JSON list of C-alpha atoms in Angstrom, two decimals:
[
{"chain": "A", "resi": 1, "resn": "UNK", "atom": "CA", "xyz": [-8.68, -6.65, 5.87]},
{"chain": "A", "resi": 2, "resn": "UNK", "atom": "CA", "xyz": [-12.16, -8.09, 6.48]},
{"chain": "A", "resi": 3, "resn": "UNK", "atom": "CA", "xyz": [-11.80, -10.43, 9.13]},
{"chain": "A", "resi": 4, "resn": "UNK", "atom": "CA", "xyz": [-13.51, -13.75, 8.51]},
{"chain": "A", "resi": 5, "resn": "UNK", "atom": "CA", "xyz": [-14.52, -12.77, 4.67]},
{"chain": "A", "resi": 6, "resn": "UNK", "atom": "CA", "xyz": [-13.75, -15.21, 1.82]},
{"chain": "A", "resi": 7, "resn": "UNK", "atom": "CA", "xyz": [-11.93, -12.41, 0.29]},
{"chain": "A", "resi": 8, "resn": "UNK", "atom": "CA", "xyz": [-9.82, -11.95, 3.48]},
{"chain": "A", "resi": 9, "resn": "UNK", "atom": "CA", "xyz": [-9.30, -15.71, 3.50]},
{"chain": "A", "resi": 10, "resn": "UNK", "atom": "CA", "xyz": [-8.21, -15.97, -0.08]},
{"chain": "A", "resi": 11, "resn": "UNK", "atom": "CA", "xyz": [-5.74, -12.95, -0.14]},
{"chain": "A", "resi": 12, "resn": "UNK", "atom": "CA", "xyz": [-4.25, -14.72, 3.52]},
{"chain": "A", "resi": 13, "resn": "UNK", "atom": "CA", "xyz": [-4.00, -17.61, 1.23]},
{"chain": "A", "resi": 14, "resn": "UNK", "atom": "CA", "xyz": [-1.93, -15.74, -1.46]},
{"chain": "A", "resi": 15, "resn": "UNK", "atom": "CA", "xyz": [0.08, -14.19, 1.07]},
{"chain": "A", "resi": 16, "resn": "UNK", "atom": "CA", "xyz": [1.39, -17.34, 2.80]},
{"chain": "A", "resi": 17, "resn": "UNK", "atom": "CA", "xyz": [2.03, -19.40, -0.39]},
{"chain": "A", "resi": 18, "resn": "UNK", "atom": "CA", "xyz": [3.91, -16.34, -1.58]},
{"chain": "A", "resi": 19, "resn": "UNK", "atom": "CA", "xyz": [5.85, -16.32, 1.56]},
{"chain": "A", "resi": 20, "resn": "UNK", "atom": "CA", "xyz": [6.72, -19.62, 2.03]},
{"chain": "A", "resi": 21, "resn": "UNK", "atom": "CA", "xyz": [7.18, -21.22, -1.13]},
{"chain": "A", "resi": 22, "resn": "UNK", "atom": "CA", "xyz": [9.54, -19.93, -4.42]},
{"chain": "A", "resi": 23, "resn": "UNK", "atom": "CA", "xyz": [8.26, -20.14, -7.74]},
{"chain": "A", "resi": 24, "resn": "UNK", "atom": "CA", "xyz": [4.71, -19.10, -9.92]},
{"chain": "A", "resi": 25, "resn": "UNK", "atom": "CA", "xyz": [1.81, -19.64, -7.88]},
{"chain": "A", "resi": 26, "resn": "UNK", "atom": "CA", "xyz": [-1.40, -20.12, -9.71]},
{"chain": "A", "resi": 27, "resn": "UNK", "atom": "CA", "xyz": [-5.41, -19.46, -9.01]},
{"chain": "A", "resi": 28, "resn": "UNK", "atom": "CA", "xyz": [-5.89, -23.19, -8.46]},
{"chain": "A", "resi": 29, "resn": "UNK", "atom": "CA", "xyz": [-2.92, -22.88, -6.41]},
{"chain": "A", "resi": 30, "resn": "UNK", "atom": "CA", "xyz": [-4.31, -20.44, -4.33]},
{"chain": "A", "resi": 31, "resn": "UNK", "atom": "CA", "xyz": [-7.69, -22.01, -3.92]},
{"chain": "A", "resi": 32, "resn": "UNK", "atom": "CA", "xyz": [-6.63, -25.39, -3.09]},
{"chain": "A", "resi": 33, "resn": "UNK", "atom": "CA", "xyz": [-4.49, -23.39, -0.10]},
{"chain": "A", "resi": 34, "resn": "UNK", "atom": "CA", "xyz": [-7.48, -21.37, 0.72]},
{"chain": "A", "resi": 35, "resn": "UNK", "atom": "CA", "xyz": [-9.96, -24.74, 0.54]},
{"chain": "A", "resi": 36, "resn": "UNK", "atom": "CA", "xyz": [-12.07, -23.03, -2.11]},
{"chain": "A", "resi": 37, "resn": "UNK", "atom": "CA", "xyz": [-12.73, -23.38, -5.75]},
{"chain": "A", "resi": 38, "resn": "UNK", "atom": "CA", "xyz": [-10.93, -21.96, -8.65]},
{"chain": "A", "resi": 39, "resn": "UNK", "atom": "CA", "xyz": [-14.40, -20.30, -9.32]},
{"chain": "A", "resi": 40, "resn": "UNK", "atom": "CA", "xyz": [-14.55, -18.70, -5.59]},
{"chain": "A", "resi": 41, "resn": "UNK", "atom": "CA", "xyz": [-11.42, -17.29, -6.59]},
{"chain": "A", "resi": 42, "resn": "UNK", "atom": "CA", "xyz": [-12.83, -15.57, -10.03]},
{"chain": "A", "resi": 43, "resn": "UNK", "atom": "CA", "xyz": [-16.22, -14.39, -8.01]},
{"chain": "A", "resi": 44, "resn": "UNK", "atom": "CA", "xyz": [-13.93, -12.67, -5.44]},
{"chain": "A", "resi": 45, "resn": "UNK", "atom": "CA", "xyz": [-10.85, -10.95, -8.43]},
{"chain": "A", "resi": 46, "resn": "UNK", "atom": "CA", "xyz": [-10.94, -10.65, -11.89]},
{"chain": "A", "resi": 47, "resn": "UNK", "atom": "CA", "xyz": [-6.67, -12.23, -11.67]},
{"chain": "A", "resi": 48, "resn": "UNK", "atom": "CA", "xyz": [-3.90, -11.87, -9.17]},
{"chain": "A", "resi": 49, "resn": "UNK", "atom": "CA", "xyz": [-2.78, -8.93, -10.05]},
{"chain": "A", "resi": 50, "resn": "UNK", "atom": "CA", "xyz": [-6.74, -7.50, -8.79]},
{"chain": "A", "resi": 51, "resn": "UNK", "atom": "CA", "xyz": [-5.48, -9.62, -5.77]},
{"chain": "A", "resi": 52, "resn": "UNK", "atom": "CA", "xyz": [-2.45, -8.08, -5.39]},
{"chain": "A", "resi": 53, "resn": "UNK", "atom": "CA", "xyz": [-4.52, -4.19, -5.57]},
{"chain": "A", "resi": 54, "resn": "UNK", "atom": "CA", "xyz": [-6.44, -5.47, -3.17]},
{"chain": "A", "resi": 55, "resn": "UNK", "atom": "CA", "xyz": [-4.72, -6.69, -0.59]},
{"chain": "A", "resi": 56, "resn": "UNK", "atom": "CA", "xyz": [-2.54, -3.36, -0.82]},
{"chain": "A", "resi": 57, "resn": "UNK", "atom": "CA", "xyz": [-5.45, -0.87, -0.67]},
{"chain": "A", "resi": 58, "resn": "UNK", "atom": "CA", "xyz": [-7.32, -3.12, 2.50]},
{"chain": "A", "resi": 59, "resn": "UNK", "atom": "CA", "xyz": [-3.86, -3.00, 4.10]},
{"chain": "A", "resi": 60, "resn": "UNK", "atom": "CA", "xyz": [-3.27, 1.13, 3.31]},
{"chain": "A", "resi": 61, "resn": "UNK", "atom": "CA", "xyz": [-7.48, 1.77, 4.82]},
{"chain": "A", "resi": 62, "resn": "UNK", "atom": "CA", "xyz": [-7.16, -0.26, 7.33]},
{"chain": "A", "resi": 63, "resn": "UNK", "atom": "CA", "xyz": [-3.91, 2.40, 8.52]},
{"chain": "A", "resi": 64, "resn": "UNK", "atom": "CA", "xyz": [-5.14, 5.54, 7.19]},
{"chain": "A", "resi": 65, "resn": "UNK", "atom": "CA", "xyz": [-8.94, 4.33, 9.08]},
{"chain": "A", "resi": 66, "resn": "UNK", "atom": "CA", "xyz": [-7.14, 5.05, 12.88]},
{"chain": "A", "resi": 67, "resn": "UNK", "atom": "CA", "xyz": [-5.75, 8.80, 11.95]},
{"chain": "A", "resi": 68, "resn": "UNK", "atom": "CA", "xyz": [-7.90, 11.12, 13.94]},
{"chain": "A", "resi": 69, "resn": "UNK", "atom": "CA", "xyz": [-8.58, 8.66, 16.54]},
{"chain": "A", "resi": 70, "resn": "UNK", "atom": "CA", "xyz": [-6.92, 8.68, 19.86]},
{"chain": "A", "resi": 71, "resn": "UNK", "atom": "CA", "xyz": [-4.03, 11.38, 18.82]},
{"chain": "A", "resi": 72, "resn": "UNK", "atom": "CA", "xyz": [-3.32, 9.15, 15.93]},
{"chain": "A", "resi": 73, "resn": "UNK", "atom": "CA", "xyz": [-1.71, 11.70, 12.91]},
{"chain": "A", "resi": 74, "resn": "UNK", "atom": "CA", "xyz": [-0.79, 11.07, 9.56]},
{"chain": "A", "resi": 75, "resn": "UNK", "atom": "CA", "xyz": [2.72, 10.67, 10.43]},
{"chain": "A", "resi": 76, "resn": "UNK", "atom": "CA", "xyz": [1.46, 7.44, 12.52]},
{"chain": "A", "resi": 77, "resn": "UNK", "atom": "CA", "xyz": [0.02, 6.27, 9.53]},
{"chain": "A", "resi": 78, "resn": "UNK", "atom": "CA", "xyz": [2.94, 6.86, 7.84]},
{"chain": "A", "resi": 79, "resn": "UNK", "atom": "CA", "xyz": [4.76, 5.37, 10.21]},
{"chain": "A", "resi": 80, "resn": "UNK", "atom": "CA", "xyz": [3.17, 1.77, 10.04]},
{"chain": "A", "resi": 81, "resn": "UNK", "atom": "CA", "xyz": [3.01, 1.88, 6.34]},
{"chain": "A", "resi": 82, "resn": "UNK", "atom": "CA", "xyz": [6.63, 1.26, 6.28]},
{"chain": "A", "resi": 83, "resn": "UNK", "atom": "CA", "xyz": [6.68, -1.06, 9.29]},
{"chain": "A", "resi": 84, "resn": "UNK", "atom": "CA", "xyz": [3.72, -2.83, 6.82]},
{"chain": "A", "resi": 85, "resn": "UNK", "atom": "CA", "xyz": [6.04, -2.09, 3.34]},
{"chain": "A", "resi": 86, "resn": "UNK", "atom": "CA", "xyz": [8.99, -3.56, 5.72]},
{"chain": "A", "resi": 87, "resn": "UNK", "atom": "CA", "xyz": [7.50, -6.82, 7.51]},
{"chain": "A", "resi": 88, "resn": "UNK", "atom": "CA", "xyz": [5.93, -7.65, 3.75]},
{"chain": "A", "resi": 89, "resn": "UNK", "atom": "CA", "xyz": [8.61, -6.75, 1.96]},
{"chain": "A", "resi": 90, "resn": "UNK", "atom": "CA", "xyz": [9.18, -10.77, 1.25]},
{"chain": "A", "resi": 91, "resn": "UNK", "atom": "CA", "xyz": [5.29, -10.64, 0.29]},
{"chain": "A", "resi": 92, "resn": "UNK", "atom": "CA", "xyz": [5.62, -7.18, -2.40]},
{"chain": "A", "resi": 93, "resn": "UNK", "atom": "CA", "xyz": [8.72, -8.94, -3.95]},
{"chain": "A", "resi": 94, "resn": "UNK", "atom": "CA", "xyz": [7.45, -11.93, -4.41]},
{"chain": "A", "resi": 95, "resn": "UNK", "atom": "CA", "xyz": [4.21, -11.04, -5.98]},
{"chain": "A", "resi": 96, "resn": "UNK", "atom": "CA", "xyz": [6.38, -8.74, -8.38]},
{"chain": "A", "resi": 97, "resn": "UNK", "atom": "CA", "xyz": [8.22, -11.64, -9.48]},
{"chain": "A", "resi": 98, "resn": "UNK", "atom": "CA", "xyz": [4.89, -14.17, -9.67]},
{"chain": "A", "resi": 99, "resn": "UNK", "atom": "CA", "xyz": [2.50, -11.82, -11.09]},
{"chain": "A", "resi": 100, "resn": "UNK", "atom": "CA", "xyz": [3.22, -8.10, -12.26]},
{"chain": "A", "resi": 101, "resn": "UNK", "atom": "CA", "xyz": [6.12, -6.37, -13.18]},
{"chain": "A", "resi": 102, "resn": "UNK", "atom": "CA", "xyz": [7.99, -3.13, -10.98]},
{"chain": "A", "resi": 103, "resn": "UNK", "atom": "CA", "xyz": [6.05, -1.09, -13.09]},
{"chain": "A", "resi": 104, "resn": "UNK", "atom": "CA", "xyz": [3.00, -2.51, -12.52]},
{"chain": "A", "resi": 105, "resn": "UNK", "atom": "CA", "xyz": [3.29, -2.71, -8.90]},
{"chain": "A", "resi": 106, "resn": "UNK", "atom": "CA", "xyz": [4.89, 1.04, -8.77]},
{"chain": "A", "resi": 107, "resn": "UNK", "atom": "CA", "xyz": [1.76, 2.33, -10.24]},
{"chain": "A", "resi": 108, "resn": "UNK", "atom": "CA", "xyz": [-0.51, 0.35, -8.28]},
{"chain": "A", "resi": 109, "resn": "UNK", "atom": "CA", "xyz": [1.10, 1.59, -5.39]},
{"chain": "A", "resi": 110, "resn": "UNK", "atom": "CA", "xyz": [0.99, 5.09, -6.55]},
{"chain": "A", "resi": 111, "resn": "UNK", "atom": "CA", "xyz": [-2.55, 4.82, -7.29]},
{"chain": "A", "resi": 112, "resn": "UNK", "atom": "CA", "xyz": [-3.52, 3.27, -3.97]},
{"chain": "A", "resi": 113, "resn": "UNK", "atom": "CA", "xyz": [-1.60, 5.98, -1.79]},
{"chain": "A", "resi": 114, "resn": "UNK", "atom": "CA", "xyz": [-2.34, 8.80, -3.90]},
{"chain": "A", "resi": 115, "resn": "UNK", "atom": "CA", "xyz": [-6.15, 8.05, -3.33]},
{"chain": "A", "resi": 116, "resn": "UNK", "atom": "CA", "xyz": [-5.27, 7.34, 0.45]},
{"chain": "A", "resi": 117, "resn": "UNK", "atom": "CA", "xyz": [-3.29, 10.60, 0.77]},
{"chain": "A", "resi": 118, "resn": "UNK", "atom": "CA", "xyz": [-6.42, 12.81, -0.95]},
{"chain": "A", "resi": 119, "resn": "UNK", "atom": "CA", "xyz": [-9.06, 11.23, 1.13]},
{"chain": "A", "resi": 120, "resn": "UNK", "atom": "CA", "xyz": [-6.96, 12.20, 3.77]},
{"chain": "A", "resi": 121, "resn": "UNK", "atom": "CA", "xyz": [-6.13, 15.86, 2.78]},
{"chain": "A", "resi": 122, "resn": "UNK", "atom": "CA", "xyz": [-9.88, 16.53, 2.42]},
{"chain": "A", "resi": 123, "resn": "UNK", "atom": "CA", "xyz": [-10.55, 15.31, 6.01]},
{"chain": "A", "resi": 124, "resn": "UNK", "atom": "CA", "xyz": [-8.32, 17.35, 7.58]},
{"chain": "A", "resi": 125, "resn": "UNK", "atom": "CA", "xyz": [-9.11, 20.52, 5.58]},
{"chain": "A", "resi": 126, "resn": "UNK", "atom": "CA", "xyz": [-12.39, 19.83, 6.97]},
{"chain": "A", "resi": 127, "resn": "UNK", "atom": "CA", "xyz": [-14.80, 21.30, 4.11]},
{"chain": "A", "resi": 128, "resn": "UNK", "atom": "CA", "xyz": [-12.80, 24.39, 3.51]},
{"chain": "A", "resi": 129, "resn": "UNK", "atom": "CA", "xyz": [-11.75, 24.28, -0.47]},
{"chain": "A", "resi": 130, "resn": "UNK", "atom": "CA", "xyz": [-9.00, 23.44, -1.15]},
{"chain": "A", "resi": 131, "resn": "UNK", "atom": "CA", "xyz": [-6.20, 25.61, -3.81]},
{"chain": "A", "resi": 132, "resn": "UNK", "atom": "CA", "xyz": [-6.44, 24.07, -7.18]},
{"chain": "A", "resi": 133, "resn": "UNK", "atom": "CA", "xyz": [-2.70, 22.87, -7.16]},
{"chain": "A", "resi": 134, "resn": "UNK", "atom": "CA", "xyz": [-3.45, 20.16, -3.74]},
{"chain": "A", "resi": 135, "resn": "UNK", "atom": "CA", "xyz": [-3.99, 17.36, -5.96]},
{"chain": "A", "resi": 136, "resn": "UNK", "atom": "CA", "xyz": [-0.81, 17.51, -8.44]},
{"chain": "A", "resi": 137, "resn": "UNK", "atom": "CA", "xyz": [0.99, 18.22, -5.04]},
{"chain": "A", "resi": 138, "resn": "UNK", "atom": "CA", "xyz": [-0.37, 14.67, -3.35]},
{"chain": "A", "resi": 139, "resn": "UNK", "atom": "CA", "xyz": [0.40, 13.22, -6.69]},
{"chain": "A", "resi": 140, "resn": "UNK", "atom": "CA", "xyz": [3.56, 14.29, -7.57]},
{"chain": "A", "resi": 141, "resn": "UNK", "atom": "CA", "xyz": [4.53, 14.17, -3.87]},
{"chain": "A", "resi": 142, "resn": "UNK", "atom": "CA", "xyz": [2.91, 10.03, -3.73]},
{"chain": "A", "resi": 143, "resn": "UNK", "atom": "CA", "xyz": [4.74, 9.30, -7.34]},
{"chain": "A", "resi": 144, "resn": "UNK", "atom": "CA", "xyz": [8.19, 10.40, -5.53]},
{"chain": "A", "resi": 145, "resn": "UNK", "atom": "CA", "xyz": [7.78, 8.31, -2.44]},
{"chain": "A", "resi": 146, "resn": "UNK", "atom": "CA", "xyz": [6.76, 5.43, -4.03]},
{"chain": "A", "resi": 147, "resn": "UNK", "atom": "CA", "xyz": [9.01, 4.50, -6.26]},
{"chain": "A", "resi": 148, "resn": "UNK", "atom": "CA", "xyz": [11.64, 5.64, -3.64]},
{"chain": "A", "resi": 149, "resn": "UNK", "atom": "CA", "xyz": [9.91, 2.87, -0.96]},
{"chain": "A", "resi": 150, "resn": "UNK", "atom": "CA", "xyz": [9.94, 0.29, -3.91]},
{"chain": "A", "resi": 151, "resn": "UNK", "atom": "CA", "xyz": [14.02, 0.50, -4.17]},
{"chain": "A", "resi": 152, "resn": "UNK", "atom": "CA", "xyz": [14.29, 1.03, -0.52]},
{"chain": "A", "resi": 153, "resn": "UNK", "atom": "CA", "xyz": [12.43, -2.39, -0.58]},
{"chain": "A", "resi": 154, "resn": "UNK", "atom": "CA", "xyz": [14.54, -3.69, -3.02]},
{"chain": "A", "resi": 155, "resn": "UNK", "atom": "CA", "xyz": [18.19, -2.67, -1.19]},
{"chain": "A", "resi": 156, "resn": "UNK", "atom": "CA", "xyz": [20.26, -5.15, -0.31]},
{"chain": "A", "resi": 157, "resn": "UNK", "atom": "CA", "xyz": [21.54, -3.05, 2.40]},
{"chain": "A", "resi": 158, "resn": "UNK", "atom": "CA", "xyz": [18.44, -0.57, 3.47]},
{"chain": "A", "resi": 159, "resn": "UNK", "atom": "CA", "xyz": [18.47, 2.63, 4.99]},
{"chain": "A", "resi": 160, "resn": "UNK", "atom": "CA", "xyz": [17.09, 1.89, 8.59]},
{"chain": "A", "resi": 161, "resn": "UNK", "atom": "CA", "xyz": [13.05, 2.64, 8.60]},
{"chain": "A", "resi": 162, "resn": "UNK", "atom": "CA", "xyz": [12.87, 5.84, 11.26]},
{"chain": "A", "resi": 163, "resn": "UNK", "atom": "CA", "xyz": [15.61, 7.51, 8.45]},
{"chain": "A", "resi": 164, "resn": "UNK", "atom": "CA", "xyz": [12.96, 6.67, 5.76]},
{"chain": "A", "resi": 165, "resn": "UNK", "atom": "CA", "xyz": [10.25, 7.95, 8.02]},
{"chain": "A", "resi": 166, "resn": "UNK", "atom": "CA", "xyz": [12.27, 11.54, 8.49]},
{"chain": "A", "resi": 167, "resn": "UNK", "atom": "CA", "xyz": [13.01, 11.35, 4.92]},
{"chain": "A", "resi": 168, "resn": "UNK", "atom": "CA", "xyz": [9.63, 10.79, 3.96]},
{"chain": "A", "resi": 169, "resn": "UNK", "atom": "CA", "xyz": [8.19, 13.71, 6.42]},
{"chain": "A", "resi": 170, "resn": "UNK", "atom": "CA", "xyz": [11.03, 16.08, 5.58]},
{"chain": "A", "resi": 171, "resn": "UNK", "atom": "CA", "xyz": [10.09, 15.51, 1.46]},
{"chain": "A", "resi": 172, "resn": "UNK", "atom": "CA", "xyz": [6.45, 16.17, 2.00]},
{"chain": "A", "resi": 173, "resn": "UNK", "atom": "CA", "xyz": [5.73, 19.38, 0.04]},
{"chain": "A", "resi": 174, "resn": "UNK", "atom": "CA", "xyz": [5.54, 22.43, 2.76]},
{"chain": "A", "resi": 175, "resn": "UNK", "atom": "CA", "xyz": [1.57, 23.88, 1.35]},
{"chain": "A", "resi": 176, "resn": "UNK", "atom": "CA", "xyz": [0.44, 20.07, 2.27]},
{"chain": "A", "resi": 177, "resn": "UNK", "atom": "CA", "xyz": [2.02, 20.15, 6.06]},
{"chain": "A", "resi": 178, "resn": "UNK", "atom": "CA", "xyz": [-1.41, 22.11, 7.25]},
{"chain": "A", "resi": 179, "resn": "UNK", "atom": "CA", "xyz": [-3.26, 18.98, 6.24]},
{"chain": "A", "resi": 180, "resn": "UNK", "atom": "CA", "xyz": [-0.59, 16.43, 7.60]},
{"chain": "A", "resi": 181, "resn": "UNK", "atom": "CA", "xyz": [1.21, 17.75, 9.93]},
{"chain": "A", "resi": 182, "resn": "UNK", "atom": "CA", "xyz": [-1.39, 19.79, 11.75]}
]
């Protein structure tokens, strides 16, 4: 996230109250937290669930920003999204239960990762076109993984995170490893 933005400061905001308190959280809620007004707030997101989107997709760049650099690969990134998914867990509950339904949050997710995974795929492939099925394979491949993270988040007893890593590596459809796994 943007360090030191009053988007960054409000989504902190969110994420704290959700973590440390039970219960409905509202926008004046959240402002009064974050020391702004309810109408910083509205500037900033159109609701919480735009919040929610957006704290999600800053988190997912901000990871998927460091593959290429340093011997960083996909699978890295791959890697801390679940350590993120895991650590937050409390936070991605939570905001299911305050704001947006499973369904909701699913999609958003898919949506998020799915444009992640793409933007990704077309770096690595590096200007050569790509074969008309790519994008229903990083769909359908994001739709699976998704909703299997959400009930791995969801577990009462979860499969340990390098499992879900292999898992999630081992899954990926084999004409998307030359963009992914190098």
């Amino acid at each position: 996230m943007i360090p030191g933005s009053t988007k960054t400061a409000i989504a902190d905001s969110f994420i704290d109250l959700l973590t440390s308190r039970p219960g409905r959280i509202s926008v004046s809620d959240i402002a009064e937290h974050c020391g702004v007004s309810v109408q910083t707030f509205y500037n900033h997101f159109r609701n919480k669930d735009d919040l929610i989107r957006w704290i999600y997709r800053e988190r997912s760049h901000e990871i998927a920003s460091k593959i290429g650099i340093g011997g960083y690969q996909w699978r890295d990134a791959l890697h801390d999204w679940l350590v993120y998914l895991r650590t937050d867990s409390l936070f991605v509950t939570n905001a299911l239960s305050d704001v947006i339904g499973s369904d909701e949050l699913i999609g958003a997710m898919e949506e998020i990762t799915t444009e992640s995974l793409t933007e990704e795929v077309v770096r690595s492939s590096e200007g050569e076109a790509l074969p008309p099925d790519t994008a229903d394979l990083v769909r359908i491949y994001c739709y699976g993984i998704c909703r299997f993270l959400y009930s791995w988040l969801n577990d009462p007893e979860p499969m340990d995170m390098e499992s879900v890593h292999a898992l999630a590596i081992k899954s990926l459809p084999y004409p998307l490893h030359r963009y992914l796994l190098g």
